[in-house]
Amino acid sequence: MVVIPVDVGLALIKEPDNDKGEITMKKTMTKIVCVRVCVLQSLLVLATAAGNAQNVAHLAKLTAVAARVGETEIPVATLRTRARMLASSPIADNDADLQSLQRRALRQVIRETVLLKAADDEGLSVSDVDLSRGILEMQAVAGQSDDPSVRSAFDQAAGRLGVAVGQFSTDARALAAYRRLWKLGAIRARIAERLPLEDRNDPAKLDNAIERYVSEWKEPIVIMSAGRQLAGEPQ
C-alpha cells in the first residue's frame, strides 16, 4: 500500500477548461487566483458528489448505461448530474450549450473512472485524519479569500449535507467524496512523475500525458448508444 501526503494528492486536481480538452488558464494569472479556481473546482465536485450521491444511485437504477470502463458502468444519470454541475459552476463557459456540457461530462467521468481504478491498482491511500486536515486547510484558504462565493463555499457544501460547517471535515459523506478527489489528484501526481522534469509543471503536457494514459488503459472503454446520443455523437 502506498500512502501519499494529502497535499500532494489534492495539488493536481485539474480538468480541461473547454470542450476541446484544452487547459486555457492564462500564464499571467496570479497564484492567489489559481488557488481560488482550484478551491472552487474541488468544492463544486465535492458538494455535488456528496449532496447528490443517494439521488444518483437511485436514478442510476432507472436509466440507461452511457458508457462502460471494463465492468464499471457509467449511468446516464451520472452524466446529467455532472453536466448540471458544469453549467452552474461560477467558472462555467456561458456560451456552452447542453450537448457540449454533456459531451464534456462524458469525457470527464470516463477519465475519472479510469484514474480511480488506476489509483486503486497502485494502492494509493490516505487516512481519514489526513483527509480531515486537508479539508480544514482548504477551509482556511477559502476563508481568507476576497471572493464571497469562495468564502461561502464550505457553508453551502455543509448545508447540502445538513451538518454544521464545523462538522464538515469529519462527516463520513464529505470524507468519502474528498477521498475520491484525493485519489484523482494522487494518480495525476504519479503520472506527472513519469514526465521529464521540465514538463511536470506544464498543464498542457500533463493533460496530454493523462489522455495517453486513459487511452492505453488495460480495460475496454465502450461508449454505449445512450452515451453517444447524450453527447450528440453519431450512433
Short mmCIF file of C-alpha atoms in Angstrom, two decimals:
data_model
loop_
_atom_site.label_atom_id
_atom_site.label_comp_id
_atom_site.label_asym_id
_atom_site.label_seq_id
_atom_site.Cartn_x
_atom_site.Cartn_y
_atom_site.Cartn_z
CA MET A 1 0.00 0.00 0.00
CA VAL A 2 1.36 3.40 -0.98
CA VAL A 3 0.44 6.41 1.14
CA ILE A 4 0.86 9.85 -0.47
CA PRO A 5 0.60 13.04 1.63
CA VAL A 6 -2.79 14.69 1.32
CA ASP A 7 -1.36 17.96 -0.01
CA VAL A 8 0.21 16.11 -2.96
CA GLY A 9 -3.00 14.25 -3.65
CA LEU A 10 -5.01 17.46 -3.82
CA ALA A 11 -2.44 19.57 -5.65
CA LEU A 12 -3.04 18.32 -9.19
CA ILE A 13 -6.82 18.18 -9.47
CA LYS A 14 -7.30 19.97 -12.78
CA GLU A 15 -9.64 19.22 -15.65
CA PRO A 16 -9.55 20.70 -19.16
CA ASP A 17 -11.36 24.02 -19.32
CA ASN A 18 -13.11 23.62 -22.65
CA ASP A 19 -14.80 21.11 -24.90
CA LYS A 20 -11.59 20.51 -26.87
CA GLY A 21 -9.82 19.24 -23.79
CA GLU A 22 -7.51 22.24 -23.58
CA ILE A 23 -6.33 23.90 -20.40
CA THR A 24 -6.71 27.62 -21.06
CA MET A 25 -5.55 29.11 -17.76
CA LYS A 26 -3.65 32.30 -18.59
CA LYS A 27 0.03 32.35 -17.67
CA THR A 28 -0.46 35.78 -16.13
CA MET A 29 -2.98 34.50 -13.58
CA THR A 30 -1.68 35.15 -10.08
CA LYS A 31 -1.08 32.41 -7.58
CA ILE A 32 -3.98 33.64 -5.44
CA VAL A 33 -6.43 33.38 -8.31
CA CYS A 34 -5.08 29.92 -9.21
CA VAL A 35 -5.78 28.76 -5.65
CA ARG A 36 -9.24 30.34 -5.82
CA VAL A 37 -10.10 28.46 -9.03
CA CYS A 38 -8.78 25.14 -7.66
CA VAL A 39 -10.76 25.58 -4.44
CA LEU A 40 -13.92 26.34 -6.39
CA GLN A 41 -13.49 23.38 -8.71
CA SER A 42 -12.76 20.98 -5.86
CA LEU A 43 -15.63 22.18 -3.70
CA LEU A 44 -18.14 22.08 -6.54
CA VAL A 45 -17.23 18.47 -7.26
CA LEU A 46 -17.24 17.66 -3.54
CA ALA A 47 -20.59 19.28 -2.79
CA THR A 48 -22.28 17.74 -5.83
CA ALA A 49 -20.85 14.27 -5.24
CA ALA A 50 -21.75 14.25 -1.56
CA GLY A 51 -25.08 16.03 -1.82
CA ASN A 52 -26.43 14.02 -4.74
CA ALA A 53 -24.86 10.61 -4.16
CA GLN A 54 -28.08 8.96 -2.95
CA ASN A 55 -30.20 10.54 -5.69
CA VAL A 56 -27.74 9.48 -8.37
CA ALA A 57 -27.60 5.94 -7.00
CA HIS A 58 -31.38 5.74 -7.13
CA LEU A 59 -31.66 7.28 -10.60
CA ALA A 60 -28.89 5.04 -11.93
CA LYS A 61 -31.18 2.05 -11.47
CA LEU A 62 -33.82 3.70 -13.63
CA THR A 63 -31.72 4.98 -16.52
CA ALA A 64 -29.65 3.58 -19.33
CA VAL A 65 -25.92 2.99 -19.21
CA ALA A 66 -23.94 5.71 -21.01
CA ALA A 67 -20.54 4.01 -21.00
CA ARG A 68 -18.53 1.15 -19.54
CA VAL A 69 -14.94 1.03 -18.35
CA GLY A 70 -14.25 -2.66 -18.03
CA GLU A 71 -17.09 -3.92 -15.82
CA THR A 72 -17.78 -0.48 -14.33
CA GLU A 73 -20.95 1.10 -15.68
CA ILE A 74 -21.44 4.87 -16.02
CA PRO A 75 -25.17 5.66 -15.90
CA VAL A 76 -26.77 8.43 -17.94
CA ALA A 77 -27.95 9.94 -14.63
CA THR A 78 -24.34 10.47 -13.59
CA LEU A 79 -23.58 12.39 -16.80
CA ARG A 80 -26.66 14.56 -16.45
CA THR A 81 -25.70 15.41 -12.87
CA ARG A 82 -22.17 16.31 -13.96
CA ALA A 83 -23.45 18.43 -16.86
CA ARG A 84 -25.67 20.38 -14.44
CA MET A 85 -22.67 20.90 -12.18
CA LEU A 86 -20.61 22.22 -15.09
CA ALA A 87 -23.42 24.58 -16.12
CA SER A 88 -23.84 26.00 -12.60
CA SER A 89 -20.11 26.45 -11.92
CA PRO A 90 -19.04 30.08 -11.28
CA ILE A 91 -16.26 29.50 -13.80
CA ALA A 92 -18.53 27.91 -16.39
CA ASP A 93 -18.40 28.71 -20.08
CA ASN A 94 -21.63 30.68 -20.53
CA ASP A 95 -21.63 30.01 -24.28
CA ALA A 96 -21.62 26.22 -23.94
CA ASP A 97 -24.83 24.50 -24.99
CA LEU A 98 -26.31 21.49 -23.21
CA GLN A 99 -24.88 18.99 -25.66
CA SER A 100 -21.38 20.44 -25.26
CA LEU A 101 -21.70 20.20 -21.49
CA GLN A 102 -22.90 16.59 -21.72
CA ARG A 103 -20.04 15.74 -24.08
CA ARG A 104 -17.57 17.28 -21.62
CA ALA A 105 -19.25 15.45 -18.75
CA LEU A 106 -18.90 12.12 -20.58
CA ARG A 107 -15.22 12.75 -21.18
CA GLN A 108 -14.61 13.80 -17.57
CA VAL A 109 -16.44 10.89 -15.99
CA ILE A 110 -14.72 8.30 -18.19
CA ARG A 111 -11.36 9.84 -17.38
CA GLU A 112 -12.12 9.91 -13.66
CA THR A 113 -13.32 6.30 -13.69
CA VAL A 114 -10.05 5.17 -15.27
CA LEU A 115 -7.93 7.27 -12.89
CA LEU A 116 -9.78 6.00 -9.81
CA LYS A 117 -9.27 2.40 -10.97
CA ALA A 118 -5.60 3.17 -11.53
CA ALA A 119 -5.24 4.70 -8.06
CA ASP A 120 -6.74 1.56 -6.51
CA ASP A 121 -4.50 -0.68 -8.64
CA GLU A 122 -1.43 1.21 -7.43
CA GLY A 123 -2.53 1.03 -3.79
CA LEU A 124 -2.75 4.78 -3.28
CA SER A 125 -4.42 5.57 0.03
CA VAL A 126 -4.94 8.33 2.58
CA SER A 127 -6.22 8.24 6.17
CA ASP A 128 -9.38 9.93 7.41
CA VAL A 129 -7.21 12.04 9.73
CA ASP A 130 -5.16 13.39 6.84
CA LEU A 131 -8.29 13.98 4.76
CA SER A 132 -9.86 15.97 7.60
CA ARG A 133 -6.70 18.02 7.89
CA GLY A 134 -6.77 18.70 4.16
CA ILE A 135 -10.40 19.86 4.32
CA LEU A 136 -9.59 22.19 7.22
CA GLU A 137 -6.64 23.64 5.30
CA MET A 138 -8.86 24.34 2.30
CA GLN A 139 -11.45 25.92 4.59
CA ALA A 140 -8.74 28.24 5.87
CA VAL A 141 -7.72 29.17 2.32
CA ALA A 142 -11.33 29.80 1.34
CA GLY A 143 -11.94 31.88 4.47
CA GLN A 144 -9.13 34.26 3.52
CA SER A 145 -10.44 34.87 0.01
CA ASP A 146 -11.81 38.25 -1.03
CA ASP A 147 -14.35 36.44 -3.21
CA PRO A 148 -17.67 35.95 -1.35
CA SER A 149 -18.51 32.84 -3.40
CA VAL A 150 -15.27 31.20 -2.26
CA ARG A 151 -15.74 32.22 1.37
CA SER A 152 -19.25 30.76 1.42
CA ALA A 153 -18.39 27.56 -0.49
CA PHE A 154 -17.92 25.39 2.60
CA ASP A 155 -21.10 26.75 4.22
CA GLN A 156 -23.02 25.74 1.09
CA ALA A 157 -21.40 22.30 0.97
CA ALA A 158 -22.14 21.72 4.67
CA GLY A 159 -25.71 22.88 4.11
CA ARG A 160 -26.19 20.28 1.38
CA LEU A 161 -25.18 17.60 3.83
CA GLY A 162 -27.30 19.04 6.64
CA VAL A 163 -24.37 19.47 9.03
CA ALA A 164 -22.75 22.45 10.74
CA VAL A 165 -19.69 23.77 8.91
CA GLY A 166 -17.57 22.83 11.94
CA GLN A 167 -18.60 19.18 11.49
CA PHE A 168 -17.96 19.12 7.76
CA SER A 169 -14.35 17.93 7.96
CA THR A 170 -15.33 14.79 9.89
CA ASP A 171 -18.61 13.92 8.12
CA ALA A 172 -18.38 10.44 6.58
CA ARG A 173 -20.04 11.58 3.31
CA ALA A 174 -17.68 14.52 2.96
CA LEU A 175 -14.67 12.30 3.64
CA ALA A 176 -15.84 9.76 1.05
CA ALA A 177 -16.23 12.47 -1.61
CA TYR A 178 -12.94 14.07 -0.65
CA ARG A 179 -11.16 10.70 -0.80
CA ARG A 180 -12.31 10.47 -4.42
CA LEU A 181 -10.83 13.90 -5.11
CA TRP A 182 -7.63 12.94 -3.34
CA LYS A 183 -7.24 9.75 -5.37
CA LEU A 184 -7.67 11.71 -8.60
CA GLY A 185 -5.00 14.15 -7.51
CA ALA A 186 -2.68 11.41 -6.30
CA ILE A 187 -2.76 9.42 -9.54
CA ARG A 188 -2.27 12.63 -11.53
CA ALA A 189 0.80 13.29 -9.39
CA ARG A 190 2.02 9.75 -10.09
CA ILE A 191 1.58 10.26 -13.85
CA ALA A 192 3.36 13.63 -13.61
CA GLU A 193 6.36 11.93 -12.01
CA ARG A 194 6.83 9.91 -15.21
CA LEU A 195 7.28 13.05 -17.32
CA PRO A 196 10.64 14.78 -17.87
CA LEU A 197 11.34 17.18 -15.03
CA GLU A 198 10.90 20.25 -17.23
CA ASP A 199 7.41 19.10 -18.33
CA ARG A 200 5.89 18.32 -14.95
CA ASN A 201 4.61 21.83 -14.29
CA ASP A 202 3.24 22.32 -17.79
CA PRO A 203 -0.57 21.82 -17.54
CA ALA A 204 -0.97 21.05 -21.25
CA LYS A 205 1.78 18.41 -21.27
CA LEU A 206 0.43 16.81 -18.11
CA ASP A 207 -3.06 16.73 -19.61
CA ASN A 208 -1.71 15.10 -22.78
CA ALA A 209 0.08 12.50 -20.65
CA ILE A 210 -3.16 11.72 -18.80
CA GLU A 211 -5.07 11.44 -22.07
CA ARG A 212 -2.49 8.91 -23.31
CA TYR A 213 -2.72 7.05 -20.02
CA VAL A 214 -6.51 6.81 -20.29
CA SER A 215 -6.40 5.81 -23.98
CA GLU A 216 -3.95 2.99 -23.15
CA TRP A 217 -5.96 1.70 -20.18
CA LYS A 218 -5.91 -2.08 -19.92
CA GLU A 219 -9.71 -2.46 -19.85
CA PRO A 220 -12.02 -1.69 -22.79
CA ILE A 221 -13.77 1.68 -22.73
CA VAL A 222 -17.11 1.46 -24.52
CA ILE A 223 -19.49 4.39 -25.09
CA MET A 224 -23.00 2.99 -25.37
CA SER A 225 -25.70 4.32 -27.69
CA ALA A 226 -27.31 6.26 -24.83
CA GLY A 227 -23.99 7.98 -24.12
CA ARG A 228 -23.43 8.83 -27.80
CA GLN A 229 -26.93 10.23 -28.06
CA LEU A 230 -26.43 12.37 -24.95
CA ALA A 231 -23.14 13.73 -26.31
CA GLY A 232 -24.58 14.34 -29.79
CA GLU A 233 -22.23 11.85 -31.44
CA PRO A 234 -23.14 9.54 -34.38
CA GLN A 235 -24.93 6.35 -33.34
#
